PDB file of C-alpha atoms in Angstrom:
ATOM      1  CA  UNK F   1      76.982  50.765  82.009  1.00 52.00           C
ATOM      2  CA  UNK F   2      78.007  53.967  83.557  1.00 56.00           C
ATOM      3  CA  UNK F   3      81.565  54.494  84.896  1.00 56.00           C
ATOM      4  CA  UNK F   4      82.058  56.073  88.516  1.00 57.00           C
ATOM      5  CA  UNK F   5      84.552  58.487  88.530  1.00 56.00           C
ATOM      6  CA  UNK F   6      86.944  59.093  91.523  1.00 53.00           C
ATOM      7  CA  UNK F   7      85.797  61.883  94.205  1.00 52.00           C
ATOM      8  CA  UNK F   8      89.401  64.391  94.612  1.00 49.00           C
ATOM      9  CA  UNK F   9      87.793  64.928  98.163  1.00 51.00           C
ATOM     10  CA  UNK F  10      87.926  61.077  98.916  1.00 53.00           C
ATOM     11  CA  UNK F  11      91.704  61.240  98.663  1.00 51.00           C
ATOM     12  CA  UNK F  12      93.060  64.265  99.647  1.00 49.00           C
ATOM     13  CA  UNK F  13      96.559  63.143  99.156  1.00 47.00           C
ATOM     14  CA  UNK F  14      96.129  63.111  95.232  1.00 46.00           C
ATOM     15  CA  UNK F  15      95.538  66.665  94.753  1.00 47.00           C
ATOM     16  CA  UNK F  16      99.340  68.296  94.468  1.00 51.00           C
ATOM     17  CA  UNK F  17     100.157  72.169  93.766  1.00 54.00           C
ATOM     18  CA  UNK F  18     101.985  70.854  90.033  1.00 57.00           C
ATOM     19  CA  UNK F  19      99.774  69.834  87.197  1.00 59.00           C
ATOM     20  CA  UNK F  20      96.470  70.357  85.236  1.00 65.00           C
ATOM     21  CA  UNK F  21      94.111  72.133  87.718  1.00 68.00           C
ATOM     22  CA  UNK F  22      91.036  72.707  88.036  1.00 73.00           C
ATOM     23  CA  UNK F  23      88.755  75.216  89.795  1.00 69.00           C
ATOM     24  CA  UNK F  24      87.495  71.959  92.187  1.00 71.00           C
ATOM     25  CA  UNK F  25      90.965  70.953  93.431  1.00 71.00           C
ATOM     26  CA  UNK F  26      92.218  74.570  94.200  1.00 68.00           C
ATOM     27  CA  UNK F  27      88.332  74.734  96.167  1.00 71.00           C
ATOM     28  CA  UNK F  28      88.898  71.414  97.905  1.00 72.00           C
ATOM     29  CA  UNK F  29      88.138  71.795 101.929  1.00 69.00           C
ATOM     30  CA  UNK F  30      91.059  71.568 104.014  1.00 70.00           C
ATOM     31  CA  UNK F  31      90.762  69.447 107.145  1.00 70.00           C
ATOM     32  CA  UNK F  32      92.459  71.307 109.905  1.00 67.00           C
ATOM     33  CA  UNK F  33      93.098  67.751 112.047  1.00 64.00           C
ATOM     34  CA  UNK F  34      94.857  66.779 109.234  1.00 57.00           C
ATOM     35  CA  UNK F  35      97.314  69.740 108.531  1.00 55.00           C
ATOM     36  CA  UNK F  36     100.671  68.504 109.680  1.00 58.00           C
ATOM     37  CA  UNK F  37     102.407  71.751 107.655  1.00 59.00           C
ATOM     38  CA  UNK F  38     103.926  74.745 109.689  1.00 65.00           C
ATOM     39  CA  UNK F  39     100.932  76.702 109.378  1.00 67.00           C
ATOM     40  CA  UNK F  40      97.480  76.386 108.167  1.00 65.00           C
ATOM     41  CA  UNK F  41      96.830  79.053 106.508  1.00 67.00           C
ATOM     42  CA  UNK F  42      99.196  78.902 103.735  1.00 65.00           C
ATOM     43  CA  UNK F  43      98.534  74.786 103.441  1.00 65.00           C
ATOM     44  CA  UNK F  44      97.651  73.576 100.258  1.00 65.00           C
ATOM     45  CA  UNK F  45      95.274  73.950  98.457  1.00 66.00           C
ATOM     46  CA  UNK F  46      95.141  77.739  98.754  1.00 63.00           C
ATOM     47  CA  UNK F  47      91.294  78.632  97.872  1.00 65.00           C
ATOM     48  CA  UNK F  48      90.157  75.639 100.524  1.00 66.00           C
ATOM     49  CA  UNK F  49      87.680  76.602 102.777  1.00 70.00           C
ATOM     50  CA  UNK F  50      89.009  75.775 106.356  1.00 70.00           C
ATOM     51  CA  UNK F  51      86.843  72.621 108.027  1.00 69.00           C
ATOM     52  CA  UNK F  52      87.372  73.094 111.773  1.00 70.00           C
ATOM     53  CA  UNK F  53      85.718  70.043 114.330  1.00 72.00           C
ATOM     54  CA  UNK F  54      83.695  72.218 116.334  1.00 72.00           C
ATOM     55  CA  UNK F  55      84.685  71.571 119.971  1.00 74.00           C
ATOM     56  CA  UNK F  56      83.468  73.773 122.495  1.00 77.00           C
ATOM     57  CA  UNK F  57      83.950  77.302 121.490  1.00 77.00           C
ATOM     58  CA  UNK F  58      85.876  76.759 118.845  1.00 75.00           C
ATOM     59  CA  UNK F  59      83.555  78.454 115.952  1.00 77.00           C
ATOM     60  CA  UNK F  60      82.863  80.952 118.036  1.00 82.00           C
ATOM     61  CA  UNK F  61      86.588  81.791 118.450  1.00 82.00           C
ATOM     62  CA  UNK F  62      87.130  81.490 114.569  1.00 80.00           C
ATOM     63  CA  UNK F  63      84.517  83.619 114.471  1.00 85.00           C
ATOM     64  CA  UNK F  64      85.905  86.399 116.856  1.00 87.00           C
ATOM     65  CA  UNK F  65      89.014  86.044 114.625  1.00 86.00           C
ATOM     66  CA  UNK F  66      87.593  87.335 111.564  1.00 89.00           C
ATOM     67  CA  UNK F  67      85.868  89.956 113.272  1.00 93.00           C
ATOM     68  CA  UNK F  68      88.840  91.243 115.290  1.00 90.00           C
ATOM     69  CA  UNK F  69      90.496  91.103 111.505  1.00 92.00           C
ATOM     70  CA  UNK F  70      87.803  92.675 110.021  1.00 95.00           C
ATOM     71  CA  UNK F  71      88.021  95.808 112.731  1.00 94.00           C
ATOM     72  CA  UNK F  72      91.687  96.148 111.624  1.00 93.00           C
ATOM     73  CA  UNK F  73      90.429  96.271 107.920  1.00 96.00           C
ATOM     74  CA  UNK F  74      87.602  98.742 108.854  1.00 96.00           C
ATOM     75  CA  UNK F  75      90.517 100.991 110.664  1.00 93.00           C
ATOM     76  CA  UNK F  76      92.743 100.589 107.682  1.00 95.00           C
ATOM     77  CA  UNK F  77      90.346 101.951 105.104  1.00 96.00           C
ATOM     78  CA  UNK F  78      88.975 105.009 107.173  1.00 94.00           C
ATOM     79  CA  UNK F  79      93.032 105.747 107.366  1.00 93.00           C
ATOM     80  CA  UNK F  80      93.738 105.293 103.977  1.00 95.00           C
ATOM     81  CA  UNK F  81      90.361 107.622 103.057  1.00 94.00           C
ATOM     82  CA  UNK F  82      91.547 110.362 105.414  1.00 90.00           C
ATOM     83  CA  UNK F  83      95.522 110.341 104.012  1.00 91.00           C
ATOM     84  CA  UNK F  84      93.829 110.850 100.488  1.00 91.00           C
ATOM     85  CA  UNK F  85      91.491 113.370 102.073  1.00 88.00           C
ATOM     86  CA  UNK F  86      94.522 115.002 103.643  1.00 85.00           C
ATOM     87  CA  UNK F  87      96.787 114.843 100.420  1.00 86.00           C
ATOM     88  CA  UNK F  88      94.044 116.439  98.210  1.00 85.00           C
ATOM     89  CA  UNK F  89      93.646 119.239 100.409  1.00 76.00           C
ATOM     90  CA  UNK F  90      89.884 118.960 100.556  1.00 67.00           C
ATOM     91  CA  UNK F  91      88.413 122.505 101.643  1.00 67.00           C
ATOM     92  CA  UNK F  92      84.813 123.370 100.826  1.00 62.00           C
ATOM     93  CA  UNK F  93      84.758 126.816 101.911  1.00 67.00           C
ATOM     94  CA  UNK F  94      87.742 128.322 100.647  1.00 75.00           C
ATOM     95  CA  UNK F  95      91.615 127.804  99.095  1.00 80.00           C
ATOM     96  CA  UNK F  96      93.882 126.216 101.430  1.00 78.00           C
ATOM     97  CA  UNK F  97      96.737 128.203 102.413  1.00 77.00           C
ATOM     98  CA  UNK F  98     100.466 127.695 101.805  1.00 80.00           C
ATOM     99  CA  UNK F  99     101.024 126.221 105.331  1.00 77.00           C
ATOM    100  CA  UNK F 100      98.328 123.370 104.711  1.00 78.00           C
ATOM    101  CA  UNK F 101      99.426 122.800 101.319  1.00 80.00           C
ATOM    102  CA  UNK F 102     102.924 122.439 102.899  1.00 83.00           C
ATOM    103  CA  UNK F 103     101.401 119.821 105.814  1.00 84.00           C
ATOM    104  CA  UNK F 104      99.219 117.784 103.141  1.00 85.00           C
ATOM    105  CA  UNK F 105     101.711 115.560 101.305  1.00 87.00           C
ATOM    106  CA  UNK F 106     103.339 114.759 104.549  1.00 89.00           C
ATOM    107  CA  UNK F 107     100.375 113.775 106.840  1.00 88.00           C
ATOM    108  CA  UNK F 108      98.860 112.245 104.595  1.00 90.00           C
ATOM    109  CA  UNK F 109     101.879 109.919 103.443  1.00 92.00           C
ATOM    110  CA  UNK F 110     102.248 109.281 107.351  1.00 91.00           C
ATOM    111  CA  UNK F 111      98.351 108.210 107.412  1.00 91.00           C
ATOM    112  CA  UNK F 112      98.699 106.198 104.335  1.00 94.00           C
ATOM    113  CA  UNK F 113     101.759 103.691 105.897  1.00 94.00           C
ATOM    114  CA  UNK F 114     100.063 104.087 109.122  1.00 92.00           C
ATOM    115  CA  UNK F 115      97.164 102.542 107.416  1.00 94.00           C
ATOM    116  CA  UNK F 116      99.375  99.748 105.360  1.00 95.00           C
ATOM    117  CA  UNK F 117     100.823  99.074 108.618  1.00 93.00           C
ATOM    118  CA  UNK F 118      97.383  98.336 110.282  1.00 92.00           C
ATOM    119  CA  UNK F 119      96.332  96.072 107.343  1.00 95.00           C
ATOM    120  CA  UNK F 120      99.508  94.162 107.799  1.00 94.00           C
ATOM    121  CA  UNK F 121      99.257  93.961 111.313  1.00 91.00           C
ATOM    122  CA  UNK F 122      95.267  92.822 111.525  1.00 92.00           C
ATOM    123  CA  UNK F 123      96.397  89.941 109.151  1.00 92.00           C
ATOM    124  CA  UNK F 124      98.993  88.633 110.637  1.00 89.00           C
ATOM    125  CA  UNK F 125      97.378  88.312 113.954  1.00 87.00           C
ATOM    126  CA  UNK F 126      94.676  86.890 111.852  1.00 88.00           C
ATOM    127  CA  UNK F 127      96.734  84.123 110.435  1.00 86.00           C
ATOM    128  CA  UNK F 128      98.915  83.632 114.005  1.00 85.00           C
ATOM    129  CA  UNK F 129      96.107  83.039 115.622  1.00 85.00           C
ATOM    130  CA  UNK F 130      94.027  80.922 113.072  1.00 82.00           C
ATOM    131  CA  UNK F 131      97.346  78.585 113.308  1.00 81.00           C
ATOM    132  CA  UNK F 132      97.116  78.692 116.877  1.00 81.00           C
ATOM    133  CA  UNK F 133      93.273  77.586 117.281  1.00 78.00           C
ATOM    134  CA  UNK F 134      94.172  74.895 115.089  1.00 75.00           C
ATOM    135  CA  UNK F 135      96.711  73.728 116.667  1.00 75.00           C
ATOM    136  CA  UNK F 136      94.324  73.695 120.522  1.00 73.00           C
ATOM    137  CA  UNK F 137      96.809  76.289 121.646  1.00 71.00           C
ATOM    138  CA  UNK F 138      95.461  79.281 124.174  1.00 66.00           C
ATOM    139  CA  UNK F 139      96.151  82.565 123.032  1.00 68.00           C
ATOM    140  CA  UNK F 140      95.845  85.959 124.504  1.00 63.00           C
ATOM    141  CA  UNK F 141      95.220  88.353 121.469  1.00 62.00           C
ATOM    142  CA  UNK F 142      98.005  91.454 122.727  1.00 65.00           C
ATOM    143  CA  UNK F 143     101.144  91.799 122.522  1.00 75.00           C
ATOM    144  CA  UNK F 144     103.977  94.782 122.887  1.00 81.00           C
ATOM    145  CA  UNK F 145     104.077  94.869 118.347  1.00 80.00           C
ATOM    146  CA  UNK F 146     100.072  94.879 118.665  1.00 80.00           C
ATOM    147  CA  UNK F 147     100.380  97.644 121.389  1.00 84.00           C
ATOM    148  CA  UNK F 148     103.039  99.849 119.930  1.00 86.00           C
ATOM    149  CA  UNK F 149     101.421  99.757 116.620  1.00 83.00           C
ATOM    150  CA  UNK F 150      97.808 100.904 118.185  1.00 85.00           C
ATOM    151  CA  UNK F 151      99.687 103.608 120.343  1.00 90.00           C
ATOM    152  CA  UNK F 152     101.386 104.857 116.990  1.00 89.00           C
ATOM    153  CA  UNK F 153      98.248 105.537 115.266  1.00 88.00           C
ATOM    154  CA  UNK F 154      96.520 107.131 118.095  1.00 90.00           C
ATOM    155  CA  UNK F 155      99.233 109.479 118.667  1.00 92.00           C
ATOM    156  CA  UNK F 156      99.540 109.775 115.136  1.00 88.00           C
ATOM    157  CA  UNK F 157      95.519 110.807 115.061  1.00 88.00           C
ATOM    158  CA  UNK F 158      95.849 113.211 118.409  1.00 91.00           C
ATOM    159  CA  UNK F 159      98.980 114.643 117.050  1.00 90.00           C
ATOM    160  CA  UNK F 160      97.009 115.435 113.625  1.00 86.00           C
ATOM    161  CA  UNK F 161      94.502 117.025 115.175  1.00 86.00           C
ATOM    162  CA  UNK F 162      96.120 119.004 117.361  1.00 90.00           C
ATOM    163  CA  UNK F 163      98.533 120.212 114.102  1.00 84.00           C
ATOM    164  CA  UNK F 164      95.149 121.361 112.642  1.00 81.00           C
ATOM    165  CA  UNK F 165      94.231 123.206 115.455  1.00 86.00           C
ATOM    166  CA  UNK F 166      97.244 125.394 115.801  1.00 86.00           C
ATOM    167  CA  UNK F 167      97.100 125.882 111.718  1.00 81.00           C
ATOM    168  CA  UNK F 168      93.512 127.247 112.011  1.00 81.00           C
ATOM    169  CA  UNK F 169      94.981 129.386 114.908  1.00 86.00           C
ATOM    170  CA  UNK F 170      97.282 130.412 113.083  1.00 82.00           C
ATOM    171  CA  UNK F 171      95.365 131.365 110.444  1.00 78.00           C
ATOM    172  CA  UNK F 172      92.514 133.118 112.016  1.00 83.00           C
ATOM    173  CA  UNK F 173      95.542 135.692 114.126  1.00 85.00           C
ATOM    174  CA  UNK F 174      97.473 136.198 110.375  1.00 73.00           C
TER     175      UNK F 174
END
């Protein structure tokens, strides 16, 4: 006769972060009605998928989320691509000259934070506002950190821009 063995998904409350695990429990879907923790994301287990009841917009929202996350990621990685660009001087035509090899290392280091501080920023609105759909709380998606930020690297990319200008000025009166 064969034996039926327990379902870990039947009882959530016998999966626990100590012990022999398996690939299963650390996959287990987390019910987000049932998250009484400080914040969702981090709630146990940490592979989980995310089940969300879907009342009125809510997928659509969760779905915004990762998109507005994924736009940070996008902006992240063309930043980090043009600090290494910067940093390694790229010049097809001819040898840079002493003044961009001087401006390289800088800009680009400035890029490259700039572009650690957009990933960082892009997930932590991610996970501040996943916690707040979960919890049925409203949120506006701004903020002065969010705006500050986002001015930064604008004036960061304007001011670069302009800096190449006046080099290549420079350059073509020397």
């Amino acid at each position: 006769m064969p034996t039926t063995q327990a379902d870990p998904e039947d009882n959530p409350g016998s999966c626990s972060c100590c012990g022999a695990l398996s690939f299963s429990e650390l996959t287990r879907p987390v019910e987000v009605g049932d998250c009484s923790s400080g914040n969702l994301f981090w709630s146990w287990p940490f592979l989980g998928p995310l089940l969300v009841q879907n009342e009125s917009s809510d997928t659509r929202d969760h779905c915004a989320n990762e998109r507005t996350f994924l736009s940070y990621l996008r902006l992240s990685i063309y930043m980090a691509v043009v600090a290494v660009a910067i940093v390694l001087s790229f010049h097809l035509k001819s040898q840079p000259s002493p003044l961009e090899l001087r401006m390289a290392q800088p800009l680009g280091i400035i890029f490259w934070l700039l572009s650690l501080t957009c990933l960082v920023l892009g997930f932590c609105n991610y996970i501040k506002t996943l916690d707040k759909y979960s919890k049925k709380v409203a949120i506006v998606q701004t903020g002065w950190r969010t705006q500050s930020i986002m001015s930064l690297i604008s004036l960061s990319i304007v001011g670069t821009c302009v800096i190449l200008l006046v080099i290549t000025k420079l350059e073509a009166n020397a």
